[in-house]
Coordinates of C-alpha atoms and ligand atoms in Angstrom, one line a residue:
X23 CA 92.6 90.1 104.7
X24 CA 91.7 87.2 107.0
X25 CA 90.3 89.5 109.6
X26 CA 87.2 91.0 108.2
X27 CA 84.7 90.3 105.5
X28 CA 84.3 92.9 102.7
X29 CA 80.9 94.1 103.9
X30 CA 82.3 95.0 107.3
X31 CA 84.5 97.7 105.8
X32 CA 83.3 101.2 106.5
X33 CA 84.5 103.5 103.7
X34 CA 81.8 106.2 103.9
X35 CA 83.5 107.8 107.0
X36 CA 86.7 108.5 105.3
X37 CA 85.4 109.5 101.9
X38 CA 85.5 113.1 100.8
X39 CA 82.5 114.4 99.0
X40 CA 84.4 115.2 95.8
X41 CA 84.8 111.5 95.0
X42 CA 81.1 111.5 94.1
X43 CA 81.8 114.0 91.4
X44 CA 82.5 112.6 88.0
X45 CA 85.7 113.7 86.3
X46 CA 83.6 115.0 83.4
X47 CA 81.8 117.3 85.8
X48 CA 85.1 118.6 87.0
X49 CA 86.0 119.4 83.4
X50 CA 82.6 121.0 82.8
X51 CA 83.2 123.1 85.9
X52 CA 86.3 124.7 84.5
X53 CA 88.8 122.1 83.3
X54 CA 91.9 120.7 85.0
X55 CA 92.2 123.6 87.4
X56 CA 88.8 122.8 88.8
X57 CA 89.8 119.2 89.4
X58 CA 93.0 120.2 91.0
X59 CA 91.2 122.7 93.2
X60 CA 88.7 120.1 94.3
X61 CA 91.5 117.8 95.5
X62 CA 93.5 120.6 96.9
X63 CA 90.6 121.8 99.0
X64 CA 90.4 118.3 100.6
X65 CA 93.9 117.7 101.6
X66 CA 95.8 121.0 101.3
X67 CA 98.0 119.8 98.5
X68 CA 98.1 121.4 95.1
X69 CA 97.2 118.9 92.5
X70 CA 96.2 120.6 89.3
X71 CA 97.3 118.0 86.9
X72 CA 95.9 116.1 84.0
X73 CA 97.3 112.6 83.6
X74 CA 100.1 112.6 81.0
X75 CA 100.6 108.9 80.5
X76 CA 97.3 107.1 80.6
X77 CA 98.4 103.6 79.9
X78 CA 95.2 102.1 81.4
X79 CA 93.8 100.9 78.1
X80 CA 90.2 100.3 78.9
X81 CA 87.9 103.3 78.2
X82 CA 85.9 102.6 81.3
X83 CA 89.0 102.7 83.4
X84 CA 90.2 106.0 81.8
X85 CA 86.9 107.7 82.5
X86 CA 86.8 106.7 86.1
X87 CA 87.4 109.6 88.5
X88 CA 90.6 109.3 90.5
X89 CA 90.2 108.4 94.1
X90 CA 91.1 111.5 96.2
X91 CA 94.5 111.7 97.7
X92 CA 92.9 111.8 101.2
X93 CA 91.3 108.4 100.7
X94 CA 94.3 106.7 99.0
X95 CA 96.5 107.7 102.0
X96 CA 94.1 106.9 104.8
X97 CA 92.5 103.6 103.7
X98 CA 95.4 101.2 103.5
X99 CA 96.4 97.6 103.8
X100 CA 99.9 97.5 105.3
X101 CA 99.8 94.9 108.1
X102 CA 103.3 95.9 109.3
X103 CA 101.5 98.9 110.8
X104 CA 98.3 97.2 111.9
X105 CA 95.5 95.3 110.4
X106 CA 92.8 98.0 110.4
X107 CA 92.6 100.1 107.2
X108 CA 93.1 103.3 109.3
X109 CA 96.2 102.2 111.2
X110 CA 98.9 102.5 108.5
X111 CA 98.2 106.2 108.2
X112 CA 98.4 106.7 112.0
X113 CA 101.4 104.3 112.7
X114 CA 103.7 104.4 109.6
X115 CA 105.6 107.5 110.9
X116 CA 108.2 105.2 112.4
X117 CA 109.3 104.0 108.9
X118 CA 112.4 105.7 107.7
X119 CA 112.4 105.7 103.9
X120 CA 115.9 107.4 103.7
X121 CA 118.6 106.3 103.5
X122 CA 117.2 103.2 101.7
X123 CA 119.0 100.4 99.9
X124 CA 117.5 97.9 97.5
X125 CA 119.5 94.6 97.3
X126 CA 119.6 92.9 93.9
X127 CA 120.4 89.2 94.4
X128 CA 120.3 85.8 92.7
X129 CA 120.8 84.9 89.0
X130 CA 121.9 88.2 87.5
X131 CA 125.1 89.6 86.1
X132 CA 125.0 92.7 88.2
X133 CA 123.8 91.9 91.7
X134 CA 124.6 94.5 94.4
X135 CA 123.3 97.0 96.9
X136 CA 121.6 100.0 95.2
X137 CA 120.8 103.3 96.8
X138 CA 117.3 104.6 96.3
X139 CA 118.7 108.0 95.2
X140 CA 120.5 106.3 92.3
X141 CA 117.5 104.2 91.4
X142 CA 115.4 107.4 91.2
X143 CA 118.0 109.0 89.0
X144 CA 118.3 106.0 86.6
X145 CA 114.6 105.5 86.2
X146 CA 112.6 108.8 85.8
X147 CA 109.1 108.4 87.1
X148 CA 106.0 109.0 84.9
X149 CA 102.3 108.9 85.7
X150 CA 100.3 105.8 85.3
X151 CA 96.6 105.9 86.2
X152 CA 95.5 102.4 87.2
X153 CA 92.6 100.9 89.0
X154 CA 93.8 99.1 92.2
X155 CA 91.5 96.1 93.0
X156 CA 91.9 94.6 96.4
X157 CA 91.0 90.9 96.9
X158 CA 88.5 92.2 99.6
X159 CA 86.3 93.5 96.7
X160 CA 87.0 97.3 97.0
X161 CA 88.9 99.3 94.5
X162 CA 90.5 102.7 93.9
X163 CA 91.8 104.7 90.9
X164 CA 95.3 105.9 91.6
X165 CA 97.6 108.2 89.7
X166 CA 100.9 106.4 90.4
X167 CA 104.3 107.8 89.6
X168 CA 106.8 105.1 88.7
X169 CA 108.7 103.3 86.0
X170 CA 108.3 99.9 84.3
X171 CA 109.8 97.2 86.4
X172 CA 111.4 95.8 83.2
X173 CA 113.7 98.8 83.0
X174 CA 115.0 98.0 86.4
X175 CA 115.3 94.3 85.7
X176 CA 117.2 94.9 82.4
X177 CA 119.8 97.0 84.1
X178 CA 120.9 94.1 86.3
X179 CA 121.0 91.5 83.5
X180 CA 119.2 88.5 84.8
X181 CA 120.4 85.1 83.5
X182 CA 118.1 83.2 81.2
X183 CA 117.8 80.6 84.0
X184 CA 116.0 83.1 86.2
X185 CA 112.3 82.3 85.8
X186 CA 110.8 84.3 88.6
X187 CA 111.5 87.5 90.6
X188 CA 111.1 87.6 94.4
X189 CA 110.5 90.8 96.3
X190 CA 110.9 91.3 100.1
X191 CA 109.7 94.1 102.4
X192 CA 111.9 95.6 105.1
X193 CA 112.1 93.5 108.3
X194 CA 112.5 95.8 111.3
X195 CA 110.0 95.6 114.1
X196 CA 111.3 98.9 115.4
X197 CA 110.3 100.7 112.3
X198 CA 107.4 98.3 111.6
X199 CA 105.7 97.6 114.9
X200 CA 103.1 95.3 113.4
X201 CA 106.0 92.8 112.8
X202 CA 105.9 92.1 116.6
X203 CA 102.5 90.5 116.0
X204 CA 102.4 87.1 114.3
X205 CA 99.5 87.9 112.0
X206 CA 101.8 87.1 109.0
X207 CA 105.1 85.4 108.5
X208 CA 107.4 88.4 108.3
X209 CA 108.9 89.8 106.2
X210 CA 106.2 90.1 103.6
X211 CA 107.3 88.4 100.3
X212 CA 105.9 88.5 96.8
X213 CA 106.8 87.0 93.5
X214 CA 106.2 87.3 89.8
X215 CA 107.0 85.1 86.8
X216 CA 109.6 86.7 84.7
X217 CA 107.2 87.5 81.8
X218 CA 104.8 89.1 84.2
X219 CA 107.6 91.2 85.7
X220 CA 108.7 92.2 82.2
X221 CA 105.2 93.2 81.1
X222 CA 105.2 97.0 80.4
X223 CA 102.2 97.5 82.7
X224 CA 104.1 96.3 85.8
X225 CA 105.6 99.2 87.7
X226 CA 107.9 100.1 90.5
X227 CA 106.0 103.0 92.0
X228 CA 107.7 105.7 93.9
X229 CA 104.9 108.3 94.1
X230 CA 101.2 109.1 93.9
X231 CA 99.6 112.4 92.9
X232 CA 103.0 113.8 91.9
X233 CA 104.4 113.4 95.4
X234 CA 106.8 110.8 96.8
X235 CA 104.9 107.8 98.3
X236 CA 103.8 108.4 101.8
X237 CA 105.0 105.7 104.2
X238 CA 101.5 104.1 104.4
X239 CA 101.5 103.5 100.6
X240 CA 104.9 101.7 100.7
X241 CA 107.6 104.3 100.7
X242 CA 110.1 104.6 99.2
X243 CA 109.4 101.9 96.5
X244 CA 106.7 99.4 95.9
X245 CA 105.3 97.1 93.2
X246 CA 102.1 97.8 91.2
X247 CA 100.6 95.1 88.9
X248 CA 97.3 96.4 87.7
X249 CA 95.7 93.1 86.5
X250 CA 96.3 91.3 89.8
X251 CA 94.7 91.6 93.3
X252 CA 96.3 94.3 95.4
X253 CA 98.2 92.0 97.8
X254 CA 100.7 91.3 95.0
X255 CA 101.7 95.0 95.2
X256 CA 104.3 94.5 97.9
X257 CA 105.4 97.7 99.7
X258 CA 108.7 99.2 101.0
X259 CA 110.9 96.8 99.1
X260 CA 114.5 96.1 100.2
X261 CA 115.3 93.1 98.1
X262 CA 114.8 91.9 94.6
X263 CA 116.0 88.3 93.9
X264 CA 116.2 86.5 90.5
X265 CA 115.3 82.8 91.1
X266 CA 114.7 79.6 89.2
X267 CA 111.6 78.4 91.1
X268 CA 108.3 80.0 92.0
X269 CA 108.6 82.0 95.2
X270 CA 106.2 81.3 98.1
X271 CA 104.3 84.6 98.6
X272 CA 103.2 85.6 102.0
X273 CA 99.4 85.4 101.6
X274 CA 99.6 82.0 99.9
X275 CA 101.7 80.8 102.8
X276 CA 99.2 82.2 105.3
X277 CA 96.1 80.8 103.7
X278 CA 96.8 78.6 100.6
X279 CA 93.1 77.8 100.2
X280 CA 92.3 81.5 99.8
X281 CA 95.2 83.1 98.1
X282 CA 97.3 81.9 95.2
X283 CA 100.6 82.9 93.5
X284 CA 99.1 84.3 90.3
X285 CA 96.2 86.2 91.9
X286 CA 94.9 87.5 88.6
X287 CA 91.7 89.5 89.0
X288 CA 88.8 87.3 87.8
X289 CA 85.2 88.1 88.6
X290 CA 84.2 84.5 87.6
X291 CA 86.2 82.9 90.4
X292 CA 84.9 83.6 93.9
X293 CA 87.1 83.9 97.0
X294 CA 86.1 81.0 99.2
X295 CA 84.3 83.4 101.6
X296 CA 82.9 86.0 99.2
X297 CA 82.1 86.9 95.6
X298 CA 84.6 88.6 93.4
X299 CA 82.0 89.4 90.7
X300 CA 81.6 93.0 91.9
X301 CA 83.6 95.7 93.7
X302 CA 82.9 98.8 95.7
X303 CA 84.9 101.8 94.6
X304 CA 86.1 103.5 97.7
X305 CA 83.8 106.5 98.2
X306 CA 80.8 105.0 96.3
X307 CA 77.9 103.1 97.6
X308 CA 76.8 101.0 94.7
X309 CA 79.0 98.2 93.6
X310 CA 80.2 97.9 90.0
X311 CA 81.1 94.8 88.0
X312 CA 84.7 93.6 88.2
X313 CA 86.4 93.1 84.9
X314 CA 88.6 90.1 84.0
X315 CA 92.2 90.9 84.6
X316 CA 90.9 94.2 86.1
X317 CA 90.3 95.5 82.5
X318 CA 93.8 94.6 81.1
X319 CA 92.9 91.3 79.4
X320 CA 94.0 92.5 76.0
X321 CA 97.5 93.2 77.2
X322 CA 98.0 90.2 79.6
X323 CA 95.7 87.3 78.9
X324 CA 98.1 85.7 76.3
X325 CA 100.7 85.2 79.1
X326 CA 98.3 82.6 80.7
X327 CA 97.3 80.7 77.6
X328 CA 97.1 77.0 78.2
X329 CA 97.3 77.2 81.9
X330 CA 94.7 75.7 84.2
X331 CA 92.5 78.6 85.2
X332 CA 92.1 77.2 88.7
X333 CA 95.8 77.9 89.3
X334 CA 95.6 81.5 88.2
X335 CA 93.3 83.2 90.8
Ligands
MTE406 N1 104.6 94.8 102.8 C1 103.3 94.8 102.6 N2 102.8 95.1 101.3 C2 101.5 95.1 101.1 C3 100.5 94.8 102.1 C4 101.0 94.5 103.4 O1 100.3 94.3 104.3 N3 102.4 94.6 103.6 N4 99.2 94.8 101.8 C5 98.8 94.5 100.3 C6 97.4 94.7 100.1 S1 96.3 93.5 100.6 C7 96.9 95.7 99.3 S2 95.3 95.9 98.8 C8 97.9 96.9 98.9 C9 97.3 98.2 99.4 O2 98.0 99.3 98.9 P1 97.6 100.8 99.3 O3 97.4 100.8 100.8 O4 98.7 101.6 98.8 O5 96.3 101.0 98.6 O6 99.2 96.7 99.4 C10 99.7 95.4 99.4 N5 101.1 95.4 99.8
MO407 MO1 94.4 93.8 99.3

């Protein structure tokens, strides 16, 4: 995120034509099957599926067409595989998402090492269609598969003293060659306040478009917090720790004047080097307005009542 300014990103090259088609036009052209066919034609995958669990409450968000699988899996931020958006798709083949263990640590009654296969069994995935707003002022609409993080948290019985949850990405330069470069302080770390982590919108995602996550999207398990900037959505998680004090997240550590802990989407507070008022949907040319809390204000604004707004973005 420090490397380029938003207007330097070239999205037109990687964008399939179908993204320009509105979802309603898909429906008019023959319903769900037409939408599925359009996506299938682009990437060879069969995706004839109407979202079953559209928790994204804002009407504007629900009506937005989903960003094609092809774009979601080739335009990525995952610095462990390179800083260019095209690099994770090319380089992430060295990541081995099986076998995979998630360590649960800290202030909880049931810490331990948990196998991803068990996690998938305990928490069946459902679809959640969310807009994903990167701090670089681009966005996508992604049909995630996952489960509420709070279901995961409840199972391990955190102590009331645990006020925050800290997440850590795998550290292994053999699997993640970008970790040989000192662009960030590895491993990537993120954190949430306990109420944010327990909010029903917050997900552990394990798939997109009804398929397991591809490596470049953070296989086998990653965080999704739809009202926050994308960098909070830490990928390829190996550790969850319940703690008393606010974790120091990687981007805040790297550039404290540019990135905060809360990182709530707010069009009224500019990034020091660019405006956050508008966003470019990957695949579109004209920018659209960014919504406070990325359109989820009704569900989340109350959590931040009384806090200094300057600490929130
Ligand atoms: N471990 C790790 N997680 C990460 C990142 C990263 O570089 N490393 N990039 C973040 C940023 S800036 C964004 S916008 C999202 C991108 O997720 P996507 O590629 O699945 O769209 O992942 C976030 N999670
Ligand atoms: Mo981002």
